[in-house]
Amino acid sequence: MLAWAATLAMRAWRAWRGRAPFIMLNGLISDTRIMTEDGIKQIRERTHVLDVGKVAELEQRIATCGTSLGALMERAGCAIADQMRSWVPDPAPILILTGSGNNGGDGWVCGRALAQAGWPVALACPRPPEQLSAEPARTAALEAVTAAEAHGWPLSVLVAPTPEELSREFDRASGVVDAILGTGFSGMQVREPYATWIQLANRRRFRGKLTRKRIGGARHPQAGKRTPAHAKAAGKAKDAPFTIAADVPSGVSAQTGDAALPRIYADETVTMIVYKPGLLARKAAPMTGVVRLAPLVDDVERYLDAMT
């Protein structure tokens, strides 16, 4: 009886966290599983795991068939915005951290979609939109700024913000979107200014509001080698904003699940089109949170079959 109760609690917790569909005990014993339609969908989706090196090829094949990379970015950013609105249902401040690549482009689309719906958005970027070189990210950024100015949407852009400026936005935010580094990231160290951005994100997450504390000075504890232990011991601060990572948490390898210093700790990761192997690695779980798939196109199997 105790064993049954323990397995029931474990299965319920995993289903609640979104890591696995709820399975009845008789299903485990007999290898026949009774689950919801959503659970069946999750299992089917997780059969589509593609190496990072093949993802760009898949995107190009989809573009060749009529869905442009810009259209995929539009759908990706809107999927993140929809998920954020489900966690922050009433218009409240959202902070979006964007890089200079196409992962940042997802953030620009997300910011525009949220601001259009009435959510106050502060979007941090390393350089002005017109200086971005990656496409379609540059186009998405310029369109977001132009639309927000034309319609009076609550979108403010912070270009190369100081730690003090960014800390104030972290303190105000009810939600944070990490769109800094995408699936192309690898290595063991995140460069500036993103390292400081991530350190501030983690400090806000684990230690509470930043403006009550000194920002500079001693090295941030979440940036050190003991990050996982510190994160586990400290736990998420009670008033920490809900954090969603776009495609992959910044600082985490989407291929292997290895994590650099520093790295984002997200509550949820919305990954695009297919799962990447690193996102399903056990060692990446503290950073990814719940991993959800945004397919972006219908019948992904058709494109995958065409690649074999």
PDB file of C-alpha atoms in Angstrom:
ATOM      1  CA  MET A   1       0.000   0.000   0.000  1.00  0.00           C
ATOM      2  CA  LEU A   2       2.839   2.386   0.879  1.00  0.00           C
ATOM      3  CA  ALA A   3       4.614   1.524  -2.361  1.00  0.00           C
ATOM      4  CA  TRP A   4       1.437   2.210  -4.350  1.00  0.00           C
ATOM      5  CA  ALA A   5       0.973   5.570  -2.609  1.00  0.00           C
ATOM      6  CA  ALA A   6       4.596   6.516  -3.301  1.00  0.00           C
ATOM      7  CA  THR A   7       4.336   5.682  -7.015  1.00  0.00           C
ATOM      8  CA  LEU A   8       1.005   7.520  -7.230  1.00  0.00           C
ATOM      9  CA  ALA A   9       2.564  10.672  -5.793  1.00  0.00           C
ATOM     10  CA  MET A  10       5.567  10.393  -8.117  1.00  0.00           C
ATOM     11  CA  ARG A  11       3.435   9.867 -11.250  1.00  0.00           C
ATOM     12  CA  ALA A  12       1.117  12.713 -10.304  1.00  0.00           C
ATOM     13  CA  TRP A  13       4.050  15.077  -9.693  1.00  0.00           C
ATOM     14  CA  ARG A  14       5.687  14.222 -13.049  1.00  0.00           C
ATOM     15  CA  ALA A  15       2.389  14.713 -14.874  1.00  0.00           C
ATOM     16  CA  TRP A  16       1.803  18.032 -13.084  1.00  0.00           C
ATOM     17  CA  ARG A  17       5.288  19.255 -14.067  1.00  0.00           C
ATOM     18  CA  GLY A  18       4.580  18.260 -17.665  1.00  0.00           C
ATOM     19  CA  ARG A  19       7.508  15.853 -17.833  1.00  0.00           C
ATOM     20  CA  ALA A  20       5.386  12.782 -18.527  1.00  0.00           C
ATOM     21  CA  PRO A  21       1.727  11.911 -18.998  1.00  0.00           C
ATOM     22  CA  PHE A  22      -0.049  10.345 -16.022  1.00  0.00           C
ATOM     23  CA  ILE A  23       0.070   6.552 -16.289  1.00  0.00           C
ATOM     24  CA  MET A  24      -2.053   4.171 -14.274  1.00  0.00           C
ATOM     25  CA  LEU A  25      -0.172   1.630 -12.136  1.00  0.00           C
ATOM     26  CA  ASN A  26      -1.708  -1.277 -14.001  1.00  0.00           C
ATOM     27  CA  GLY A  27      -0.273   0.259 -17.152  1.00  0.00           C
ATOM     28  CA  LEU A  28       3.218   0.158 -15.714  1.00  0.00           C
ATOM     29  CA  ILE A  29       2.802  -3.454 -14.603  1.00  0.00           C
ATOM     30  CA  SER A  30       1.191  -4.777 -17.776  1.00  0.00           C
ATOM     31  CA  ASP A  31       2.990  -2.410 -20.181  1.00  0.00           C
ATOM     32  CA  THR A  32      -0.389  -1.101 -21.361  1.00  0.00           C
ATOM     33  CA  ARG A  33      -0.838   2.601 -20.710  1.00  0.00           C
ATOM     34  CA  ILE A  34      -4.014   4.543 -20.012  1.00  0.00           C
ATOM     35  CA  MET A  35      -3.477   8.250 -20.530  1.00  0.00           C
ATOM     36  CA  THR A  36      -5.090  11.420 -21.804  1.00  0.00           C
ATOM     37  CA  GLU A  37      -5.021  12.581 -25.416  1.00  0.00           C
ATOM     38  CA  ASP A  38      -2.509  15.257 -24.387  1.00  0.00           C
ATOM     39  CA  GLY A  39      -0.304  12.518 -22.946  1.00  0.00           C
ATOM     40  CA  ILE A  40      -0.421  10.553 -26.182  1.00  0.00           C
ATOM     41  CA  LYS A  41       0.412  13.721 -28.101  1.00  0.00           C
ATOM     42  CA  GLN A  42       3.447  14.378 -25.869  1.00  0.00           C
ATOM     43  CA  ILE A  43       4.802  10.880 -26.453  1.00  0.00           C
ATOM     44  CA  ARG A  44       4.367  11.182 -30.223  1.00  0.00           C
ATOM     45  CA  GLU A  45       6.021  14.592 -30.301  1.00  0.00           C
ATOM     46  CA  ARG A  46       9.021  13.342 -28.350  1.00  0.00           C
ATOM     47  CA  THR A  47       9.738  10.787 -31.056  1.00  0.00           C
ATOM     48  CA  HIS A  48      10.754  13.763 -33.225  1.00  0.00           C
ATOM     49  CA  VAL A  49      14.212  14.503 -31.833  1.00  0.00           C
ATOM     50  CA  LEU A  50      16.624  16.068 -34.287  1.00  0.00           C
ATOM     51  CA  ASP A  51      20.301  16.890 -33.919  1.00  0.00           C
ATOM     52  CA  VAL A  52      20.964  20.614 -33.866  1.00  0.00           C
ATOM     53  CA  GLY A  53      23.019  20.372 -37.050  1.00  0.00           C
ATOM     54  CA  LYS A  54      19.947  19.104 -38.890  1.00  0.00           C
ATOM     55  CA  VAL A  55      17.497  21.702 -37.583  1.00  0.00           C
ATOM     56  CA  ALA A  56      18.671  24.414 -40.003  1.00  0.00           C
ATOM     57  CA  GLU A  57      18.322  21.929 -42.846  1.00  0.00           C
ATOM     58  CA  LEU A  58      14.771  21.164 -41.723  1.00  0.00           C
ATOM     59  CA  GLU A  59      13.916  24.878 -41.553  1.00  0.00           C
ATOM     60  CA  GLN A  60      15.283  25.427 -45.059  1.00  0.00           C
ATOM     61  CA  ARG A  61      13.230  22.513 -46.374  1.00  0.00           C
ATOM     62  CA  ILE A  62      10.105  23.973 -44.777  1.00  0.00           C
ATOM     63  CA  ALA A  63      10.936  27.361 -46.333  1.00  0.00           C
ATOM     64  CA  THR A  64      11.396  25.741 -49.746  1.00  0.00           C
ATOM     65  CA  CYS A  65       7.922  24.253 -49.399  1.00  0.00           C
ATOM     66  CA  GLY A  66       6.358  27.680 -48.887  1.00  0.00           C
ATOM     67  CA  THR A  67       6.656  28.665 -45.206  1.00  0.00           C
ATOM     68  CA  SER A  68       9.410  31.279 -45.026  1.00  0.00           C
ATOM     69  CA  LEU A  69      11.893  31.645 -42.193  1.00  0.00           C
ATOM     70  CA  GLY A  70      10.204  34.937 -41.370  1.00  0.00           C
ATOM     71  CA  ALA A  71       6.849  33.175 -41.065  1.00  0.00           C
ATOM     72  CA  LEU A  72       8.404  30.535 -38.800  1.00  0.00           C
ATOM     73  CA  MET A  73       9.861  33.300 -36.604  1.00  0.00           C
ATOM     74  CA  GLU A  74       6.472  35.004 -36.439  1.00  0.00           C
ATOM     75  CA  ARG A  75       4.829  31.771 -35.296  1.00  0.00           C
ATOM     76  CA  ALA A  76       7.607  31.048 -32.799  1.00  0.00           C
ATOM     77  CA  GLY A  77       7.405  34.464 -31.158  1.00  0.00           C
ATOM     78  CA  CYS A  78       3.616  34.320 -30.987  1.00  0.00           C
ATOM     79  CA  ALA A  79       3.768  30.833 -29.442  1.00  0.00           C
ATOM     80  CA  ILE A  80       6.014  32.167 -26.664  1.00  0.00           C
ATOM     81  CA  ALA A  81       3.719  35.154 -26.153  1.00  0.00           C
ATOM     82  CA  ASP A  82       0.680  32.880 -25.903  1.00  0.00           C
ATOM     83  CA  GLN A  83       2.417  30.732 -23.313  1.00  0.00           C
ATOM     84  CA  MET A  84       3.468  33.767 -21.280  1.00  0.00           C
ATOM     85  CA  ARG A  85      -0.094  35.069 -21.280  1.00  0.00           C
ATOM     86  CA  SER A  86      -1.267  31.732 -19.906  1.00  0.00           C
ATOM     87  CA  TRP A  87       1.049  32.211 -16.907  1.00  0.00           C
ATOM     88  CA  VAL A  88       0.573  35.977 -16.582  1.00  0.00           C
ATOM     89  CA  PRO A  89      -3.111  36.219 -17.551  1.00  0.00           C
ATOM     90  CA  ASP A  90      -3.618  39.888 -16.654  1.00  0.00           C
ATOM     91  CA  PRO A  91      -1.553  42.619 -18.329  1.00  0.00           C
ATOM     92  CA  ALA A  92       1.577  42.974 -16.194  1.00  0.00           C
ATOM     93  CA  PRO A  93       5.156  44.001 -16.988  1.00  0.00           C
ATOM     94  CA  ILE A  94       7.174  41.526 -19.060  1.00  0.00           C
ATOM     95  CA  LEU A  95      10.940  41.723 -19.574  1.00  0.00           C
ATOM     96  CA  ILE A  96      12.375  40.203 -22.753  1.00  0.00           C
ATOM     97  CA  LEU A  97      16.112  39.584 -23.100  1.00  0.00           C
ATOM     98  CA  THR A  98      17.202  39.354 -26.731  1.00  0.00           C
ATOM     99  CA  GLY A  99      20.466  38.476 -28.412  1.00  0.00           C
ATOM    100  CA  SER A 100      21.695  39.675 -31.790  1.00  0.00           C
ATOM    101  CA  GLY A 101      20.786  36.479 -33.661  1.00  0.00           C
ATOM    102  CA  ASN A 102      17.558  34.858 -34.769  1.00  0.00           C
ATOM    103  CA  ASN A 103      16.785  33.601 -31.270  1.00  0.00           C
ATOM    104  CA  GLY A 104      16.574  37.278 -30.427  1.00  0.00           C
ATOM    105  CA  GLY A 105      14.209  37.686 -33.362  1.00  0.00           C
ATOM    106  CA  ASP A 106      11.766  35.307 -31.638  1.00  0.00           C
ATOM    107  CA  GLY A 107      11.949  37.656 -28.661  1.00  0.00           C
ATOM    108  CA  TRP A 108      11.153  40.715 -30.781  1.00  0.00           C
ATOM    109  CA  VAL A 109       8.071  39.030 -32.237  1.00  0.00           C
ATOM    110  CA  CYS A 110       7.031  37.919 -28.753  1.00  0.00           C
ATOM    111  CA  GLY A 111       7.446  41.453 -27.428  1.00  0.00           C
ATOM    112  CA  ARG A 112       5.389  42.953 -30.244  1.00  0.00           C
ATOM    113  CA  ALA A 113       2.602  40.372 -29.750  1.00  0.00           C
ATOM    114  CA  LEU A 114       2.450  40.955 -25.990  1.00  0.00           C
ATOM    115  CA  ALA A 115       2.510  44.744 -26.319  1.00  0.00           C
ATOM    116  CA  GLN A 116      -0.201  44.607 -28.984  1.00  0.00           C
ATOM    117  CA  ALA A 117      -2.359  42.632 -26.517  1.00  0.00           C
ATOM    118  CA  GLY A 118      -1.777  45.262 -23.801  1.00  0.00           C
ATOM    119  CA  TRP A 119       1.067  43.746 -21.747  1.00  0.00           C
ATOM    120  CA  PRO A 120       3.727  46.372 -20.872  1.00  0.00           C
ATOM    121  CA  VAL A 121       6.966  45.100 -22.381  1.00  0.00           C
ATOM    122  CA  ALA A 122      10.569  46.145 -21.745  1.00  0.00           C
ATOM    123  CA  LEU A 123      12.868  44.599 -24.334  1.00  0.00           C
ATOM    124  CA  ALA A 124      16.627  44.541 -23.754  1.00  0.00           C
ATOM    125  CA  CYS A 125      18.900  44.290 -26.788  1.00  0.00           C
ATOM    126  CA  PRO A 126      22.674  44.621 -27.225  1.00  0.00           C
ATOM    127  CA  ARG A 127      22.413  47.075 -30.153  1.00  0.00           C
ATOM    128  CA  PRO A 128      19.726  49.068 -31.984  1.00  0.00           C
ATOM    129  CA  PRO A 129      17.454  47.065 -34.327  1.00  0.00           C
ATOM    130  CA  GLU A 130      18.871  48.709 -37.444  1.00  0.00           C
ATOM    131  CA  GLN A 131      22.341  47.460 -36.515  1.00  0.00           C
ATOM    132  CA  LEU A 132      21.327  43.813 -36.337  1.00  0.00           C
ATOM    133  CA  SER A 133      22.703  41.713 -39.185  1.00  0.00           C
ATOM    134  CA  ALA A 134      20.888  38.387 -38.775  1.00  0.00           C
ATOM    135  CA  GLU A 135      17.783  37.891 -40.864  1.00  0.00           C
ATOM    136  CA  PRO A 136      14.879  37.590 -40.364  1.00  0.00           C
ATOM    137  CA  ALA A 137      15.640  38.911 -36.843  1.00  0.00           C
ATOM    138  CA  ARG A 138      16.516  42.404 -38.100  1.00  0.00           C
ATOM    139  CA  THR A 139      13.258  42.675 -40.021  1.00  0.00           C
ATOM    140  CA  ALA A 140      11.250  41.405 -37.031  1.00  0.00           C
ATOM    141  CA  ALA A 141      12.907  43.963 -34.731  1.00  0.00           C
ATOM    142  CA  LEU A 142      12.299  46.902 -37.065  1.00  0.00           C
ATOM    143  CA  GLU A 143       8.685  45.865 -37.598  1.00  0.00           C
ATOM    144  CA  ALA A 144       8.118  45.593 -33.843  1.00  0.00           C
ATOM    145  CA  VAL A 145       9.486  49.074 -33.169  1.00  0.00           C
ATOM    146  CA  THR A 146       7.614  50.640 -36.090  1.00  0.00           C
ATOM    147  CA  ALA A 147       4.297  49.021 -35.150  1.00  0.00           C
ATOM    148  CA  ALA A 148       4.622  49.922 -31.461  1.00  0.00           C
ATOM    149  CA  GLU A 149       5.360  53.573 -32.277  1.00  0.00           C
ATOM    150  CA  ALA A 150       2.547  53.783 -34.821  1.00  0.00           C
ATOM    151  CA  HIS A 151      -0.098  52.270 -32.558  1.00  0.00           C
ATOM    152  CA  GLY A 152       1.132  53.459 -29.159  1.00  0.00           C
ATOM    153  CA  TRP A 153       1.684  49.929 -27.849  1.00  0.00           C
ATOM    154  CA  PRO A 154       3.483  49.662 -24.473  1.00  0.00           C
ATOM    155  CA  LEU A 155       6.835  48.461 -25.821  1.00  0.00           C
ATOM    156  CA  SER A 156      10.019  50.122 -24.531  1.00  0.00           C
ATOM    157  CA  VAL A 157      13.413  49.185 -25.968  1.00  0.00           C
ATOM    158  CA  LEU A 158      16.514  49.175 -23.749  1.00  0.00           C
ATOM    159  CA  VAL A 159      19.632  49.293 -25.919  1.00  0.00           C
ATOM    160  CA  ALA A 160      22.741  48.021 -24.109  1.00  0.00           C
ATOM    161  CA  PRO A 161      21.167  48.616 -20.684  1.00  0.00           C
ATOM    162  CA  THR A 162      23.356  49.115 -17.633  1.00  0.00           C
ATOM    163  CA  PRO A 163      23.075  46.561 -14.804  1.00  0.00           C
ATOM    164  CA  GLU A 164      21.209  49.171 -12.767  1.00  0.00           C
ATOM    165  CA  GLU A 165      18.687  49.791 -15.539  1.00  0.00           C
ATOM    166  CA  LEU A 166      18.160  46.093 -16.136  1.00  0.00           C
ATOM    167  CA  SER A 167      17.817  45.322 -12.434  1.00  0.00           C
ATOM    168  CA  ARG A 168      14.929  47.769 -12.172  1.00  0.00           C
ATOM    169  CA  GLU A 169      13.157  45.985 -15.018  1.00  0.00           C
ATOM    170  CA  PHE A 170      13.716  42.594 -13.364  1.00  0.00           C
ATOM    171  CA  ASP A 171      12.156  43.965 -10.183  1.00  0.00           C
ATOM    172  CA  ARG A 172       9.071  45.208 -12.059  1.00  0.00           C
ATOM    173  CA  ALA A 173       8.577  42.132 -14.229  1.00  0.00           C
ATOM    174  CA  SER A 174       5.951  39.465 -13.648  1.00  0.00           C
ATOM    175  CA  GLY A 175       7.404  37.441 -16.512  1.00  0.00           C
ATOM    176  CA  VAL A 176      10.791  37.114 -18.231  1.00  0.00           C
ATOM    177  CA  VAL A 177      11.487  35.775 -21.716  1.00  0.00           C
ATOM    178  CA  ASP A 178      15.006  34.513 -22.412  1.00  0.00           C
ATOM    179  CA  ALA A 179      15.715  34.949 -26.135  1.00  0.00           C
ATOM    180  CA  ILE A 180      19.454  35.575 -25.889  1.00  0.00           C
ATOM    181  CA  LEU A 181      21.291  32.502 -27.180  1.00  0.00           C
ATOM    182  CA  GLY A 182      19.770  29.822 -29.382  1.00  0.00           C
ATOM    183  CA  THR A 183      20.490  26.288 -30.506  1.00  0.00           C
ATOM    184  CA  GLY A 184      23.786  27.282 -32.117  1.00  0.00           C
ATOM    185  CA  PHE A 185      25.403  28.012 -28.746  1.00  0.00           C
ATOM    186  CA  SER A 186      28.189  25.782 -27.459  1.00  0.00           C
ATOM    187  CA  GLY A 187      31.030  26.328 -25.048  1.00  0.00           C
ATOM    188  CA  MET A 188      31.589  26.685 -21.332  1.00  0.00           C
ATOM    189  CA  GLN A 189      31.471  30.463 -20.893  1.00  0.00           C
ATOM    190  CA  VAL A 190      28.872  33.045 -21.921  1.00  0.00           C
ATOM    191  CA  ARG A 191      30.327  36.349 -23.074  1.00  0.00           C
ATOM    192  CA  GLU A 192      29.368  39.858 -22.049  1.00  0.00           C
ATOM    193  CA  PRO A 193      26.994  41.580 -21.962  1.00  0.00           C
ATOM    194  CA  TYR A 194      24.906  38.417 -21.810  1.00  0.00           C
ATOM    195  CA  ALA A 195      26.825  36.971 -18.855  1.00  0.00           C
ATOM    196  CA  THR A 196      25.784  39.952 -16.713  1.00  0.00           C
ATOM    197  CA  TRP A 197      22.196  39.741 -17.967  1.00  0.00           C
ATOM    198  CA  ILE A 198      22.011  36.061 -17.015  1.00  0.00           C
ATOM    199  CA  GLN A 199      23.619  36.668 -13.627  1.00  0.00           C
ATOM    200  CA  LEU A 200      21.014  39.340 -12.887  1.00  0.00           C
ATOM    201  CA  ALA A 201      18.234  37.010 -14.036  1.00  0.00           C
ATOM    202  CA  ASN A 202      19.450  34.247 -11.728  1.00  0.00           C
ATOM    203  CA  ARG A 203      20.015  36.588  -8.832  1.00  0.00           C
ATOM    204  CA  ARG A 204      16.467  37.909  -9.175  1.00  0.00           C
ATOM    205  CA  ARG A 205      15.147  34.358  -9.434  1.00  0.00           C
ATOM    206  CA  PHE A 206      16.905  32.940  -6.399  1.00  0.00           C
ATOM    207  CA  ARG A 207      17.512  35.939  -4.144  1.00  0.00           C
ATOM    208  CA  GLY A 208      14.616  38.322  -4.691  1.00  0.00           C
ATOM    209  CA  LYS A 209      14.489  41.914  -5.867  1.00  0.00           C
ATOM    210  CA  LEU A 210      17.740  43.437  -7.022  1.00  0.00           C
ATOM    211  CA  THR A 211      17.343  47.124  -6.198  1.00  0.00           C
ATOM    212  CA  ARG A 212      17.475  46.311  -2.483  1.00  0.00           C
ATOM    213  CA  LYS A 213      20.958  44.890  -2.952  1.00  0.00           C
ATOM    214  CA  ARG A 214      24.321  45.928  -4.291  1.00  0.00           C
ATOM    215  CA  ILE A 215      24.573  44.839  -7.932  1.00  0.00           C
ATOM    216  CA  GLY A 216      28.313  45.115  -8.517  1.00  0.00           C
ATOM    217  CA  GLY A 217      31.213  43.881  -6.470  1.00  0.00           C
ATOM    218  CA  ALA A 218      31.489  40.267  -5.417  1.00  0.00           C
ATOM    219  CA  ARG A 219      31.083  37.569  -7.996  1.00  0.00           C
ATOM    220  CA  HIS A 220      27.509  36.399  -8.271  1.00  0.00           C
ATOM    221  CA  PRO A 221      27.078  32.979  -6.577  1.00  0.00           C
ATOM    222  CA  GLN A 222      24.905  31.653  -9.418  1.00  0.00           C
ATOM    223  CA  ALA A 223      27.828  32.164 -11.808  1.00  0.00           C
ATOM    224  CA  GLY A 224      30.150  29.743 -10.019  1.00  0.00           C
ATOM    225  CA  LYS A 225      30.810  26.043 -10.277  1.00  0.00           C
ATOM    226  CA  ARG A 226      28.382  25.332  -7.454  1.00  0.00           C
ATOM    227  CA  THR A 227      25.433  26.805  -9.355  1.00  0.00           C
ATOM    228  CA  PRO A 228      23.231  23.663  -9.417  1.00  0.00           C
ATOM    229  CA  ALA A 229      23.714  23.025  -5.692  1.00  0.00           C
ATOM    230  CA  HIS A 230      23.051  26.660  -4.836  1.00  0.00           C
ATOM    231  CA  ALA A 231      19.967  26.727  -7.026  1.00  0.00           C
ATOM    232  CA  LYS A 232      18.587  23.567  -5.491  1.00  0.00           C
ATOM    233  CA  ALA A 233      19.308  24.681  -1.943  1.00  0.00           C
ATOM    234  CA  ALA A 234      18.085  28.246  -2.289  1.00  0.00           C
ATOM    235  CA  GLY A 235      14.991  27.513  -4.338  1.00  0.00           C
ATOM    236  CA  LYS A 236      13.069  30.044  -6.378  1.00  0.00           C
ATOM    237  CA  ALA A 237      12.320  33.331  -4.629  1.00  0.00           C
ATOM    238  CA  LYS A 238       8.684  33.726  -3.655  1.00  0.00           C
ATOM    239  CA  ASP A 239       8.093  36.787  -5.853  1.00  0.00           C
ATOM    240  CA  ALA A 240      10.330  35.723  -8.758  1.00  0.00           C
ATOM    241  CA  PRO A 241       8.916  36.329 -12.260  1.00  0.00           C
ATOM    242  CA  PHE A 242       7.873  33.357 -14.379  1.00  0.00           C
ATOM    243  CA  THR A 243      10.664  32.668 -16.878  1.00  0.00           C
ATOM    244  CA  ILE A 244      10.251  31.172 -20.348  1.00  0.00           C
ATOM    245  CA  ALA A 245      13.240  30.264 -22.521  1.00  0.00           C
ATOM    246  CA  ALA A 246      12.871  30.554 -26.298  1.00  0.00           C
ATOM    247  CA  ASP A 247      13.950  27.271 -27.928  1.00  0.00           C
ATOM    248  CA  VAL A 248      16.702  26.573 -25.345  1.00  0.00           C
ATOM    249  CA  PRO A 249      17.828  28.276 -22.124  1.00  0.00           C
ATOM    250  CA  SER A 250      20.752  30.587 -22.848  1.00  0.00           C
ATOM    251  CA  GLY A 251      24.014  28.933 -21.878  1.00  0.00           C
ATOM    252  CA  VAL A 252      22.725  25.396 -22.397  1.00  0.00           C
ATOM    253  CA  SER A 253      23.760  23.245 -25.355  1.00  0.00           C
ATOM    254  CA  ALA A 254      20.664  22.113 -27.237  1.00  0.00           C
ATOM    255  CA  GLN A 255      22.694  19.195 -28.578  1.00  0.00           C
ATOM    256  CA  THR A 256      24.265  17.768 -25.413  1.00  0.00           C
ATOM    257  CA  GLY A 257      22.513  19.425 -22.474  1.00  0.00           C
ATOM    258  CA  ASP A 258      25.864  20.679 -21.147  1.00  0.00           C
ATOM    259  CA  ALA A 259      25.609  24.042 -19.390  1.00  0.00           C
ATOM    260  CA  ALA A 260      28.021  26.965 -19.526  1.00  0.00           C
ATOM    261  CA  LEU A 261      28.644  29.589 -16.865  1.00  0.00           C
ATOM    262  CA  PRO A 262      26.433  31.419 -16.314  1.00  0.00           C
ATOM    263  CA  ARG A 263      23.220  29.895 -17.657  1.00  0.00           C
ATOM    264  CA  ILE A 264      19.534  30.734 -17.471  1.00  0.00           C
ATOM    265  CA  TYR A 265      17.221  28.814 -15.139  1.00  0.00           C
ATOM    266  CA  ALA A 266      13.766  28.768 -16.737  1.00  0.00           C
ATOM    267  CA  ASP A 267      10.400  27.603 -15.496  1.00  0.00           C
ATOM    268  CA  GLU A 268       9.519  26.525 -19.006  1.00  0.00           C
ATOM    269  CA  THR A 269      11.243  26.118 -22.361  1.00  0.00           C
ATOM    270  CA  VAL A 270       9.241  26.501 -25.566  1.00  0.00           C
ATOM    271  CA  THR A 271      11.230  24.752 -28.272  1.00  0.00           C
ATOM    272  CA  MET A 272      10.422  25.018 -31.953  1.00  0.00           C
ATOM    273  CA  ILE A 273       9.369  22.451 -34.588  1.00  0.00           C
ATOM    274  CA  VAL A 274      11.122  19.412 -33.046  1.00  0.00           C
ATOM    275  CA  TYR A 275      12.822  18.464 -29.796  1.00  0.00           C
ATOM    276  CA  LYS A 276      16.596  18.714 -29.600  1.00  0.00           C
ATOM    277  CA  PRO A 277      18.509  15.971 -27.726  1.00  0.00           C
ATOM    278  CA  GLY A 278      20.063  18.270 -25.122  1.00  0.00           C
ATOM    279  CA  LEU A 279      16.662  19.489 -23.968  1.00  0.00           C
ATOM    280  CA  LEU A 280      15.666  15.949 -22.990  1.00  0.00           C
ATOM    281  CA  ALA A 281      18.937  15.230 -21.151  1.00  0.00           C
ATOM    282  CA  ARG A 282      18.463  14.773 -17.417  1.00  0.00           C
ATOM    283  CA  LYS A 283      21.353  17.141 -16.632  1.00  0.00           C
ATOM    284  CA  ALA A 284      19.579  19.980 -18.474  1.00  0.00           C
ATOM    285  CA  ALA A 285      16.321  19.654 -16.515  1.00  0.00           C
ATOM    286  CA  PRO A 286      17.213  22.226 -13.785  1.00  0.00           C
ATOM    287  CA  MET A 287      17.691  24.843 -16.509  1.00  0.00           C
ATOM    288  CA  THR A 288      14.921  23.956 -18.959  1.00  0.00           C
ATOM    289  CA  GLY A 289      12.049  23.492 -16.522  1.00  0.00           C
ATOM    290  CA  VAL A 290       9.077  22.013 -18.371  1.00  0.00           C
ATOM    291  CA  VAL A 291       9.874  21.577 -22.076  1.00  0.00           C
ATOM    292  CA  ARG A 292       7.000  22.294 -24.457  1.00  0.00           C
ATOM    293  CA  LEU A 293       6.980  21.940 -28.219  1.00  0.00           C
ATOM    294  CA  ALA A 294       5.673  24.582 -30.621  1.00  0.00           C
ATOM    295  CA  PRO A 295       5.406  22.630 -33.908  1.00  0.00           C
ATOM    296  CA  LEU A 296       4.991  25.827 -36.032  1.00  0.00           C
ATOM    297  CA  VAL A 297       3.940  23.746 -39.066  1.00  0.00           C
ATOM    298  CA  ASP A 298       1.452  20.971 -39.663  1.00  0.00           C
ATOM    299  CA  ASP A 299       2.662  17.464 -40.470  1.00  0.00           C
ATOM    300  CA  VAL A 300       6.296  17.789 -39.377  1.00  0.00           C
ATOM    301  CA  GLU A 301       6.720  14.099 -40.236  1.00  0.00           C
ATOM    302  CA  ARG A 302       6.382  14.907 -43.928  1.00  0.00           C
ATOM    303  CA  TYR A 303       9.381  17.239 -43.845  1.00  0.00           C
ATOM    304  CA  LEU A 304      11.422  14.834 -41.739  1.00  0.00           C
ATOM    305  CA  ASP A 305      10.701  11.955 -44.099  1.00  0.00           C
ATOM    306  CA  ALA A 306      11.862  14.086 -47.018  1.00  0.00           C
ATOM    307  CA  MET A 307      15.228  14.563 -45.294  1.00  0.00           C
ATOM    308  CA  THR A 308      15.952  10.826 -45.017  1.00  0.00           C
TER     309      THR A 308
END
